[in-house]
Coordinates of C-alpha atoms and ligand atoms in Angstrom, one line a residue:
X1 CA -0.4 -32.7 -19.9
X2 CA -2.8 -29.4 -19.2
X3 CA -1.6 -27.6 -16.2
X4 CA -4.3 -25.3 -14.4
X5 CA -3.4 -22.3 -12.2
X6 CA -6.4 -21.0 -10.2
X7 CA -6.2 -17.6 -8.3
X8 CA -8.7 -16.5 -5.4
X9 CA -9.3 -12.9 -5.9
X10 CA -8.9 -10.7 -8.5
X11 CA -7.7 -7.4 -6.4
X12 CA -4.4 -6.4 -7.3
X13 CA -2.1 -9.2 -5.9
X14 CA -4.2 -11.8 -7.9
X15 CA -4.2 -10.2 -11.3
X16 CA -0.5 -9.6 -10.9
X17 CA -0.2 -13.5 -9.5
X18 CA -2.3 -14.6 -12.7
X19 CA 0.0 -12.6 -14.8
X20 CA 3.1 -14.6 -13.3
X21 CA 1.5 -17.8 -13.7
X22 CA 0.3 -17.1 -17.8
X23 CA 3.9 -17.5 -18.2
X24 CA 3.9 -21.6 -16.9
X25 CA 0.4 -22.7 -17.0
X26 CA -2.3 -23.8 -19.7
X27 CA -4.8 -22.3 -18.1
X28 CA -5.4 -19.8 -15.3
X29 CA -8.9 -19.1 -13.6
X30 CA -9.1 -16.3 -11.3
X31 CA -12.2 -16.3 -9.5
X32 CA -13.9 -13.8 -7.5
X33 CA -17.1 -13.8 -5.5
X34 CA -17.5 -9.9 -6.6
X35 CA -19.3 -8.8 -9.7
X36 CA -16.2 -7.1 -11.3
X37 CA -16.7 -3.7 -13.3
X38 CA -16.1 -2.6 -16.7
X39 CA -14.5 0.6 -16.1
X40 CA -12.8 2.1 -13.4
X41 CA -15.8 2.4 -11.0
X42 CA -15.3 1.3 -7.0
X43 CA -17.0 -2.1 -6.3
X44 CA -18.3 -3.6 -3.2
X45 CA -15.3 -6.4 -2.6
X46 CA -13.0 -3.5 -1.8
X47 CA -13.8 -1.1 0.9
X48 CA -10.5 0.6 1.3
X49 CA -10.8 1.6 -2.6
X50 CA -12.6 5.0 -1.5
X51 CA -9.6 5.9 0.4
X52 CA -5.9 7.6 -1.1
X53 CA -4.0 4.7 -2.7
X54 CA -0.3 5.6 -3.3
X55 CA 1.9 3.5 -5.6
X56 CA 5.6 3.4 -4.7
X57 CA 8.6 3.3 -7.2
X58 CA 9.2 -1.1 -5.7
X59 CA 5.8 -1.7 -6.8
X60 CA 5.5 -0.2 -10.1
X61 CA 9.2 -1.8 -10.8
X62 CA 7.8 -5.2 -9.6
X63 CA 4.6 -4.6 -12.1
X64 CA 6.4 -3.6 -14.9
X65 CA 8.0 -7.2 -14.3
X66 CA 4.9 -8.8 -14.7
X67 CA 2.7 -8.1 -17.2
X68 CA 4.4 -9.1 -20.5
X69 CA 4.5 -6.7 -23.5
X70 CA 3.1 -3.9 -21.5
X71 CA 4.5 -0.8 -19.7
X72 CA 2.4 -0.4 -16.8
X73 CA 4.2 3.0 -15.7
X74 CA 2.6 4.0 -19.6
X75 CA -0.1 2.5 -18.9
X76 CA -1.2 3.7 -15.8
X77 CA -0.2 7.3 -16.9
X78 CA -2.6 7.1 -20.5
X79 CA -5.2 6.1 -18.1
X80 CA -5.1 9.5 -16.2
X81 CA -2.7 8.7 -13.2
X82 CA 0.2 11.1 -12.1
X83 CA 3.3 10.8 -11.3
X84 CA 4.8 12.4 -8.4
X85 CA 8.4 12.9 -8.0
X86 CA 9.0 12.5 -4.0
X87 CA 12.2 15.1 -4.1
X88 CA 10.5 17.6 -6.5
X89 CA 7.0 17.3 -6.7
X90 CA 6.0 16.6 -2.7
X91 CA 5.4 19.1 0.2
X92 CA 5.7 17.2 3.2
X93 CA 5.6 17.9 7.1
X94 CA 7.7 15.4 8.3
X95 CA 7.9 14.5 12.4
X96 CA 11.1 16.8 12.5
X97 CA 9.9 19.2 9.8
X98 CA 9.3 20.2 6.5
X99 CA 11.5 18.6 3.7
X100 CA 13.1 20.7 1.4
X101 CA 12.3 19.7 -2.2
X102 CA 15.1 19.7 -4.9
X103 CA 15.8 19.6 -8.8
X104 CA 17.3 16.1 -8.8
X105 CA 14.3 13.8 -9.5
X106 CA 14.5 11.3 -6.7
X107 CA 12.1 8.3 -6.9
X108 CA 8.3 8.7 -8.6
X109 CA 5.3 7.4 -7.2
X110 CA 1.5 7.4 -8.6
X111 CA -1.7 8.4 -7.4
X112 CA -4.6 7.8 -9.2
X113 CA -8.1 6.3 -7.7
X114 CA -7.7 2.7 -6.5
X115 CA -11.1 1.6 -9.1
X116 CA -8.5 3.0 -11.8
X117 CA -5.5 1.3 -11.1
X118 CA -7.4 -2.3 -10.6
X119 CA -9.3 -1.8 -13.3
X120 CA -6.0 -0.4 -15.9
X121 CA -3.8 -3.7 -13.8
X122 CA -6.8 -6.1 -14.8
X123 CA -7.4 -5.0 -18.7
X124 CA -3.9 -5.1 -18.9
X125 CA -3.5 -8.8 -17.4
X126 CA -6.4 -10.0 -19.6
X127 CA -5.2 -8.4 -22.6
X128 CA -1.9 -9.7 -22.7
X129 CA -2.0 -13.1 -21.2
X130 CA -4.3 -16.2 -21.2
X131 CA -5.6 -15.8 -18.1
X132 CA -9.7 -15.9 -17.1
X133 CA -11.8 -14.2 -14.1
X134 CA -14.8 -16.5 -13.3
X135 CA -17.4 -15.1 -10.7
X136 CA -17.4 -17.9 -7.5
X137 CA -16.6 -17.6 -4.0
X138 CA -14.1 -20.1 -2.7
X139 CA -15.3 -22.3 0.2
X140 CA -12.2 -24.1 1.2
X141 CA -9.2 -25.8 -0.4
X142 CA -9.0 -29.4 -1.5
X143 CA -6.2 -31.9 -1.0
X144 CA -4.4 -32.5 2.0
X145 CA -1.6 -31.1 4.4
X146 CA 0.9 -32.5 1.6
X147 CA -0.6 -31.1 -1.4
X148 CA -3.6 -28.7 -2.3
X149 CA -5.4 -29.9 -5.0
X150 CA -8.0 -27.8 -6.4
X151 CA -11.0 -25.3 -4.5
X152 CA -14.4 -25.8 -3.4
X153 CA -15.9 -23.3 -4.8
X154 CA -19.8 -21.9 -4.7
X155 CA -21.2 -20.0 -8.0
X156 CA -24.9 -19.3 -9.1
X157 CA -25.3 -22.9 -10.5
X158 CA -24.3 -24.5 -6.6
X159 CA -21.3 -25.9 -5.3
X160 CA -18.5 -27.5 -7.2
X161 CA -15.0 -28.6 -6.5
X162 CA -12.5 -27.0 -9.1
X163 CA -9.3 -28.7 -9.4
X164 CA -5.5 -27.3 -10.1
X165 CA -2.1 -27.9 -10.4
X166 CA -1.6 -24.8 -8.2
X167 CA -3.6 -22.4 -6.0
X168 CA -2.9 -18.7 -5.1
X169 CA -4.9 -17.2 -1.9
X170 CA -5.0 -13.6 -3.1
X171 CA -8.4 -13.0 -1.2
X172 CA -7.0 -9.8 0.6
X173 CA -7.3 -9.0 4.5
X174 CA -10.4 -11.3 4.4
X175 CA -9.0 -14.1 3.5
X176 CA -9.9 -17.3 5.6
X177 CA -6.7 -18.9 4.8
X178 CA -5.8 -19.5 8.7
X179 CA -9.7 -21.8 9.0
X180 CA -8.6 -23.5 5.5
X181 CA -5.2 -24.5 6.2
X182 CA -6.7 -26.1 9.5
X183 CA -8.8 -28.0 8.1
X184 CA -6.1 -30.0 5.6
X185 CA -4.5 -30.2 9.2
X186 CA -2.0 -27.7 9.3
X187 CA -3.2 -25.8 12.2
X188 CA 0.4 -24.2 13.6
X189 CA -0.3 -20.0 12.0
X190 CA 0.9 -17.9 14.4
X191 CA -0.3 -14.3 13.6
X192 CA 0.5 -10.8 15.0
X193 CA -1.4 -7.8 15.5
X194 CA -0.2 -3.9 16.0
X195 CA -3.2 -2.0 16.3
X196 CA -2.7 1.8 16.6
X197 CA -6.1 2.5 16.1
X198 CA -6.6 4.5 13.2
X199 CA -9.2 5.8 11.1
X200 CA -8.8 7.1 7.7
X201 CA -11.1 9.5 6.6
X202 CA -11.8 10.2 2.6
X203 CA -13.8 12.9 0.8
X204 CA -12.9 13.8 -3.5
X205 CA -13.1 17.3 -4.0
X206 CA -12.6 18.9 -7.9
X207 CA -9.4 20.3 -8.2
X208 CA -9.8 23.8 -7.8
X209 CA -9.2 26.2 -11.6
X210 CA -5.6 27.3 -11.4
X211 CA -4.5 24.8 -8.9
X212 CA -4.2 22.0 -11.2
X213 CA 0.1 22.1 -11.0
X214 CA -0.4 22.2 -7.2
X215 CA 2.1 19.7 -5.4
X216 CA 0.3 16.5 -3.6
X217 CA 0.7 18.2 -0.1
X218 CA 1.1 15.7 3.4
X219 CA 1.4 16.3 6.8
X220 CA 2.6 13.4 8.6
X221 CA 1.4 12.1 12.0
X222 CA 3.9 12.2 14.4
X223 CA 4.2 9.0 17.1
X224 CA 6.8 10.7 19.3
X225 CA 5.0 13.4 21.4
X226 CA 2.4 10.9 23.7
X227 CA -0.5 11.9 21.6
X228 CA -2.6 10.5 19.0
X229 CA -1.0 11.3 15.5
X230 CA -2.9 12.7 13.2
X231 CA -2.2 13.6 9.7
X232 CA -3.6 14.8 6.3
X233 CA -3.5 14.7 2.5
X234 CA -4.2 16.0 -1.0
X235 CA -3.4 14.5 -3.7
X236 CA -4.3 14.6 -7.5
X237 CA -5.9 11.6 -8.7
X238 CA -7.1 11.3 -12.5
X239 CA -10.3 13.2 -14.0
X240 CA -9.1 16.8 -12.7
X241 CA -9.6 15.8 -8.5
X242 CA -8.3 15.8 -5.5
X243 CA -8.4 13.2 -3.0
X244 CA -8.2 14.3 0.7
X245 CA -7.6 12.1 3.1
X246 CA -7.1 12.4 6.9
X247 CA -6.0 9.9 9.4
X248 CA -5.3 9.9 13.6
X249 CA -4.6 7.3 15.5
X250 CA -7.0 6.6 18.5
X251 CA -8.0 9.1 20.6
X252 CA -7.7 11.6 17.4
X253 CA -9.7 9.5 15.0
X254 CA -10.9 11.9 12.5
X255 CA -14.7 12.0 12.2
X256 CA -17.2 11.6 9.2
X257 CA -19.4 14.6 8.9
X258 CA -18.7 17.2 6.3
X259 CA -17.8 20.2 8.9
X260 CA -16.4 17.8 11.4
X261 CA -13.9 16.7 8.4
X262 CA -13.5 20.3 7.6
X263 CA -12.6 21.2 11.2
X264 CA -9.7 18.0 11.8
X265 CA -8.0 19.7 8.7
X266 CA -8.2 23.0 10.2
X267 CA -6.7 21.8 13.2
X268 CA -3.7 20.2 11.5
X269 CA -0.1 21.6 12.9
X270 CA -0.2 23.9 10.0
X271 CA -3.1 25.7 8.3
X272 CA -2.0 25.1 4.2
X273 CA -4.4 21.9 3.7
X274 CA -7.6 23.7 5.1
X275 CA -6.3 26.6 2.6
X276 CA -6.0 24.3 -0.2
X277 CA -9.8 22.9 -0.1
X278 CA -11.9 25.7 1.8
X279 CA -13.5 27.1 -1.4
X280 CA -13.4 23.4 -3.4
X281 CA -16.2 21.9 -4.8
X282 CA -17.1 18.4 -2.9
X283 CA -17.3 15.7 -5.2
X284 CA -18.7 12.7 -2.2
X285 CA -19.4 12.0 0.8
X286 CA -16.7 11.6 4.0
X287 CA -15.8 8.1 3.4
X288 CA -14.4 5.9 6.8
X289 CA -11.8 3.1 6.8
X290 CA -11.1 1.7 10.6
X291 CA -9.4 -1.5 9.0
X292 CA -5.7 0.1 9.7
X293 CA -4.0 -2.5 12.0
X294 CA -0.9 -4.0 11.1
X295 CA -1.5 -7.9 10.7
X296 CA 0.7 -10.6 10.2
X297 CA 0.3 -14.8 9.2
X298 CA 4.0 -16.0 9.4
X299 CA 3.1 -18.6 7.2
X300 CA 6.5 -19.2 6.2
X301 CA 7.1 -20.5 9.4
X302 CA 4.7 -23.6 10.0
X303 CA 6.1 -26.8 10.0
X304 CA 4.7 -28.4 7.2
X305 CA 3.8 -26.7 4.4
X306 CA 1.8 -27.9 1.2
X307 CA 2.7 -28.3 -2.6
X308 CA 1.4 -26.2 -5.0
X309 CA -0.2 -23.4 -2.8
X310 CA 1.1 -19.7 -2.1
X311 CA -0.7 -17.0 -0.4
X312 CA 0.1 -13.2 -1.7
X313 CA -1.0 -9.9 -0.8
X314 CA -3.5 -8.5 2.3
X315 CA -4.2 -12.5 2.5
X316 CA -0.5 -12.8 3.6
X317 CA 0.1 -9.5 5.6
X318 CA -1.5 -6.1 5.6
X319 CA -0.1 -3.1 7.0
X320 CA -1.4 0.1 8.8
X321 CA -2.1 2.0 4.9
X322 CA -0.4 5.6 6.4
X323 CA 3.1 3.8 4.9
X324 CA 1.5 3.1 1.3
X325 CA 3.2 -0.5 1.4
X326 CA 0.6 -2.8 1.2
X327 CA 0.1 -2.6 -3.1
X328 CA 3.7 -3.2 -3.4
X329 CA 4.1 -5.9 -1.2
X330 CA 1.7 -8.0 -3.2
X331 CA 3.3 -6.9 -6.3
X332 CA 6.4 -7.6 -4.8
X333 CA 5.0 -10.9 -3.9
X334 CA 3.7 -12.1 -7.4
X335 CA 7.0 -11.3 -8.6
X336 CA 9.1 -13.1 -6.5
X337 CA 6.3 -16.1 -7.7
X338 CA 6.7 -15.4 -11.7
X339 CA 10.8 -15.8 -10.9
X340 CA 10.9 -18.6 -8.8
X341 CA 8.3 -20.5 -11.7
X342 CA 10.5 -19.1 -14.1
X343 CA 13.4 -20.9 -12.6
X344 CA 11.8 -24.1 -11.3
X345 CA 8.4 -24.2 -13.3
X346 CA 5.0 -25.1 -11.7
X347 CA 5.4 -28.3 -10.2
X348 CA 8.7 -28.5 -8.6
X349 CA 8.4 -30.1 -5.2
X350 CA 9.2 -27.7 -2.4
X351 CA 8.4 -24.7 -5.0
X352 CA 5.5 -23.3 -2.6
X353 CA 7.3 -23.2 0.6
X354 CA 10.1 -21.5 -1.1
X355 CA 8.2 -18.8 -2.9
X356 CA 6.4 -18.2 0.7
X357 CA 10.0 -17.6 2.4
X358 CA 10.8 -15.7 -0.4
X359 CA 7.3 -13.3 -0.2
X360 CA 7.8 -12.9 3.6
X361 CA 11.3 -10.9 2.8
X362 CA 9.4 -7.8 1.3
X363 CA 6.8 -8.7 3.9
X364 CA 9.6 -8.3 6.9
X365 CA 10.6 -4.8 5.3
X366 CA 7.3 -3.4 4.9
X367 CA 6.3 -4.8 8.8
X368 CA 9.5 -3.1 10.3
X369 CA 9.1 0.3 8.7
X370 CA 5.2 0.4 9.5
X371 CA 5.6 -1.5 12.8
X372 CA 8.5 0.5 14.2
X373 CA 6.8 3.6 14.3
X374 CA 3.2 2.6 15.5
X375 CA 4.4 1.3 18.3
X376 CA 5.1 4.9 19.6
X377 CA 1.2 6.0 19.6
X378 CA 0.4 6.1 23.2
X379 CA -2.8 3.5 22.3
X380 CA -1.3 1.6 20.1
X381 CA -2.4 -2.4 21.2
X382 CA 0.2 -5.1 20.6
X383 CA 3.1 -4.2 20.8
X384 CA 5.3 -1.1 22.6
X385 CA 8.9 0.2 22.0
X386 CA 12.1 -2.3 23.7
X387 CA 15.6 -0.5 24.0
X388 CA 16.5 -1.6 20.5
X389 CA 13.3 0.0 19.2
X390 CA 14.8 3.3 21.6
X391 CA 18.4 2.8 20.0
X392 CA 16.9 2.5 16.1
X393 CA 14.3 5.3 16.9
X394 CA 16.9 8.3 17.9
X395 CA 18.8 7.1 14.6
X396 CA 15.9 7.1 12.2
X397 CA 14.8 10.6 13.7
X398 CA 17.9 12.1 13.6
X399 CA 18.2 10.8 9.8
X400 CA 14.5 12.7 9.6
X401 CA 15.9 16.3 11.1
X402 CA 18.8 15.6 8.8
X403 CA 16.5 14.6 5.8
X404 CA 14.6 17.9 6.1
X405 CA 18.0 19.6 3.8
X406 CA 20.0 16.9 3.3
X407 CA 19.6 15.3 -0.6
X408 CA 21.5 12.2 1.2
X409 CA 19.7 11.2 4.2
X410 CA 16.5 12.4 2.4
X411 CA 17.1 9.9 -0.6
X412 CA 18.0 7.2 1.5
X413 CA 14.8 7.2 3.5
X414 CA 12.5 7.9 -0.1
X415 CA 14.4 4.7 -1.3
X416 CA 13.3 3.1 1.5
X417 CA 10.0 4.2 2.0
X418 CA 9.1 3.7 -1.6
X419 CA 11.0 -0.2 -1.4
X420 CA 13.2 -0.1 -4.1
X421 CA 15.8 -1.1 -1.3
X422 CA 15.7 -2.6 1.8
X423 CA 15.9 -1.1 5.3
X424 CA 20.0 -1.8 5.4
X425 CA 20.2 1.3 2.8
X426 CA 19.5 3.5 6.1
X427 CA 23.3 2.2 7.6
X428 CA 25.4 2.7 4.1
X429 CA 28.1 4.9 5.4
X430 CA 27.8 8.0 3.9
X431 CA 24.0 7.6 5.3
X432 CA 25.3 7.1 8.5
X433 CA 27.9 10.2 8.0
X434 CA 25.5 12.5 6.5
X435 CA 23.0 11.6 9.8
X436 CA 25.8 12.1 12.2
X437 CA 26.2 15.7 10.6
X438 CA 22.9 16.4 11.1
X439 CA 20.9 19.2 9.4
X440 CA 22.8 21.1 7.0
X441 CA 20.2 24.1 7.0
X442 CA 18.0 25.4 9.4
X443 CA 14.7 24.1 9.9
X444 CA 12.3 26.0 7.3
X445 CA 9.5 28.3 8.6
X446 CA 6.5 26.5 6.5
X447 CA 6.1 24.7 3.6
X448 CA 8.9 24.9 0.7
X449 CA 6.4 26.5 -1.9
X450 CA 7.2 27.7 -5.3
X451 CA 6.4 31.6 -5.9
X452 CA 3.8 30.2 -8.5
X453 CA 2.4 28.2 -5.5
X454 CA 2.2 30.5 -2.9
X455 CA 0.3 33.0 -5.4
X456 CA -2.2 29.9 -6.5
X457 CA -2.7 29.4 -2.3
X458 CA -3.4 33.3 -2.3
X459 CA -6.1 33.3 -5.2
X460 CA -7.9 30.0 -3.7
X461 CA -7.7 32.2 0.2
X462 CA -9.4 34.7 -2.1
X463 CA -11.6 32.4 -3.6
X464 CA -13.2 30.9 -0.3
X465 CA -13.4 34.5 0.5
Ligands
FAD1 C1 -7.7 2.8 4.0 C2 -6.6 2.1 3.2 C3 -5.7 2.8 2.5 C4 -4.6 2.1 1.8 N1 -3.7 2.9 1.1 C5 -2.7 2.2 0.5 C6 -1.7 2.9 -0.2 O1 -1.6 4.2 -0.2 N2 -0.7 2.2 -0.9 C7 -0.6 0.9 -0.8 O2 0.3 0.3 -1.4 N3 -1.6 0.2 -0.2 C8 -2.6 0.8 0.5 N4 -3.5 0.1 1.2 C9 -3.4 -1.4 1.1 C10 -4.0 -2.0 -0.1 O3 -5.4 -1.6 -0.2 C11 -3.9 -3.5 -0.1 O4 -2.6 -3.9 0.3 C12 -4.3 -4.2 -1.4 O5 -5.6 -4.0 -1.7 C13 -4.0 -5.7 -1.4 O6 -4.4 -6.3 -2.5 P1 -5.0 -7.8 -2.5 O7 -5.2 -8.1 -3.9 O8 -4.2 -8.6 -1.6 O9 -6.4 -7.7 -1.8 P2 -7.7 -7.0 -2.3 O10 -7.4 -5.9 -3.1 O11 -8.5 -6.8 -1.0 O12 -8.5 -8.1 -3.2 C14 -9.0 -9.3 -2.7 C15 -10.0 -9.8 -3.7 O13 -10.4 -11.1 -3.3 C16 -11.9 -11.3 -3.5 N5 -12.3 -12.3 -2.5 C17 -12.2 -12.3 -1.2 N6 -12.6 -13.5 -0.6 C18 -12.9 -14.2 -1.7 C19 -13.4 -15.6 -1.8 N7 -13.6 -16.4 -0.7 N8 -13.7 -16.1 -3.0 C20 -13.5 -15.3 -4.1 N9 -13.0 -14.1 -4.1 C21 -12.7 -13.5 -2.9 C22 -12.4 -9.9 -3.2 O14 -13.7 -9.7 -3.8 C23 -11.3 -9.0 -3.8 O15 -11.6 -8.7 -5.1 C24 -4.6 0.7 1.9 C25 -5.5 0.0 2.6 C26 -6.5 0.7 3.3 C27 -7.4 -0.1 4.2

């Protein structure tokens, strides 16, 4: 018998949910209500695409999992990303300081424009597996609170119900999942909120001539000192750019006007980012993102929960975007799916609730890490810091201080932050040893710059003249 997979949404947790479910199913529809473009050009269905989009090492490992025949690491690279090494190839101003960069290559992540990586993940999905993209917007599910059987879906021709033998929600932090479930009579979500309040503020600039081998460069907000955080940016993204993006966290919000934009990066802790783009050429506009709150659907937890229906990505969680997490918990997510149908095929009863459990794992480790240091923004709504939070919080900023010349505490919190291990790496003993040591080096005066660098900062000081 035909067996049909359909997918709502073809953002990046669908494709890479369509790609698992090529493996086990005749037939896979992904449908989206957006008008989907041919090239790597931002489209309407995702906002946050204007804004810095960073792929971490879990992610990419989960991807390259997925897709079958293809590497996406290659992939992604031929189609102009690059790849940053977070030891070598990263300035940083952490909380506690600047980290100190080393010749060991620690883990990579990759920056490109978000339109490029959805659009390389997608042409690589379709080419490679069976699976279809059909322009509808999904109304509601079908079935009951035992089983979903298909969508109600609404395209140019009217309204039509589609049916499957499985359904993926992978509509992203729209999603009306919580109104859908309801109505099949499951109507016991419980959802959290953290809200710290920030706005993320974008602008593309052309990368400067000469600066082209300049570090991505990032100053991190810091949550400890009772004041908004706010932080900054740049980053090389394909076709010779930077992308610059500031954040703050209410109360510091960053604003949207070209001078305004100009005058939040001069008033970072530290005057190198307003060096690096006072003479660059603008590309756009100041682009604004306020949809930054940490938001959680324990799903996994309602008492019933149907066959043949899983929700992935921003549907399922979202996270405030300063961590970079939310990309690779959907990838994380459709890989967990693609090994669990692996094992147990499409139709196994209890397969749904299992892959859900599964999903909210990854889920639990972004939350914590994003969570855990939001709640420390004096305006952050929804949640504030317990003793444990105190206890965990001198730990992980001690690790920080210790991080900024220590290879061991500082590779331990890159493997975390870039989830290619869970939080428990942060209490392996020589972790713990290294943090109890403290810093082995003094704090440094500025950013660890090569001689090359410093002398490309000079000519672009020169430059803005
Ligand atoms: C400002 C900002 C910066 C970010 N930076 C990072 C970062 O650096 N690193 C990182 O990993 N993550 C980052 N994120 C998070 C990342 O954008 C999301 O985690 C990711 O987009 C989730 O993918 P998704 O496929 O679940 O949802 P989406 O990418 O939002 O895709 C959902 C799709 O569903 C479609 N759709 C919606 N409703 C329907 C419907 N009813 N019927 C049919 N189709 C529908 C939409 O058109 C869309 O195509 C950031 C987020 C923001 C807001």
């Amino acid at each position: 018998m035909s067996r049909r997979a359909v997918v709502i949404g073809a953002g990046l947790a669908g494709m890479l949910a369509a790609a698992a479910l090529s493996t086990v199913a005749d037939e896979v529809i992904v449908l989206d209500r957006d008008e989907l473009p041919d090239g790597p050009e931002h489209r309407k269905g995702l906002p946050q695409g204007r804004h810095a989009h960073l792929l971490m090492a879990g992610g990419l490992a989960a991807m390259e999992d997925l897709v079958p025949g293809v590497s996406m690491r290659k992939h992604l690279l031929a189609a102009g990303a690059h790849e940053i090494s977070l030891s070598s190839g990263m300035v940083a101003l952490t909380p506690e300081g600047w980290l100190r960069r080393w010749r060991h290559e620690g883990p990579q992540m990759l920056t490109c424009s978000r339109a490029l990586l959805d659009w390389a993940v997608r042409v690589a999905v379709l080419a490679n597996t069976g699976a279809k993209i059909r322009k509808a917007q999904v109304l509601e599910l079908t079935g009951s609170a035992h089983r979903v059987e298909g969508v109600r879906i609404s395209t140019a021709a009217g309204e039509t119900d589609l049916e499957a033998d499985f359904v993926i929600d992978a509509s992203g932090r729209g999603s009306r999942v919580v109104t859908w479930l309801a109505a099949l009579g499951i109507s016991d979500v419980r959802e959290k909120t953290v809200d710290a309040g920030l706005v993320n503020a974008t602008r593309i600039y052309r990368t400067p001539e000469g600066a082209e081998s300049f570090p991505l460069t990032m100053m991190q907000a810091d949550p400890y000192q009772s004041r908004p955080g706010r932080s900054g940016m740049v980053l090389p993204i394909e076709g010779n750019r930077w992308m610059v993006s500031l954040a703050g966290t209410r109360g510091g919000q960053p604003p949207s006007d070209t001078e305004g934009f100009l005058q939040y990066i001069r008033d970072l802790p530290h005057p190198i980012l307003g060096r690096l783009i006072s003479g660059a050429e603008p590309l756009t506009d100041v682009h604004v993102s306020r949809s930054t709150s940490n938001h959680r659907r324990y799903l996994e937890k309602t008492r019933q929960w149907p066959e043949r229906f899983v929700v992935l990505g921003d549907a399922l969680a979202i996270f405030n975007p300063a961590y970079g997490q939310g990309m690779t918990v959907a990838a994380m997510g459709a890989r967990n799916l693609g090994r669990e149908l692996e094992r147990h095929g499409l139709t196994t009863p209890g397969l749904a609730r299992r892959v859900q459990r599964g999903t909210a794992r990854s889920v639990d480790a972004a939350w914590t890490l994003a969570v855990s240091q939001d709640i420390w923004f004096p305006e952050t709504r929804g949640g504030s810091p317990n003793i444990a939070d105190r206890l965990l919080t001198s730990y992980t900023r001690r690790m920080i201080r210790t991080a900024t010349s220590s290879y061991s505490a500082a590779s331990a919190i890159w493997d975390v932050t870039s989830m290619t291990t869970g939080p428990t790496r942060l209490l392996r003993p020589s972790t713990v040893l290294a943090t109890l040591s403290g810093p082995p080096l003094p704090a440094a005066a500025g950013p660890p710059l090569t001689p090359e660098e410093r002398e490309i900062v000079r000519k672009l000081d020169r430059t803005a003249g």
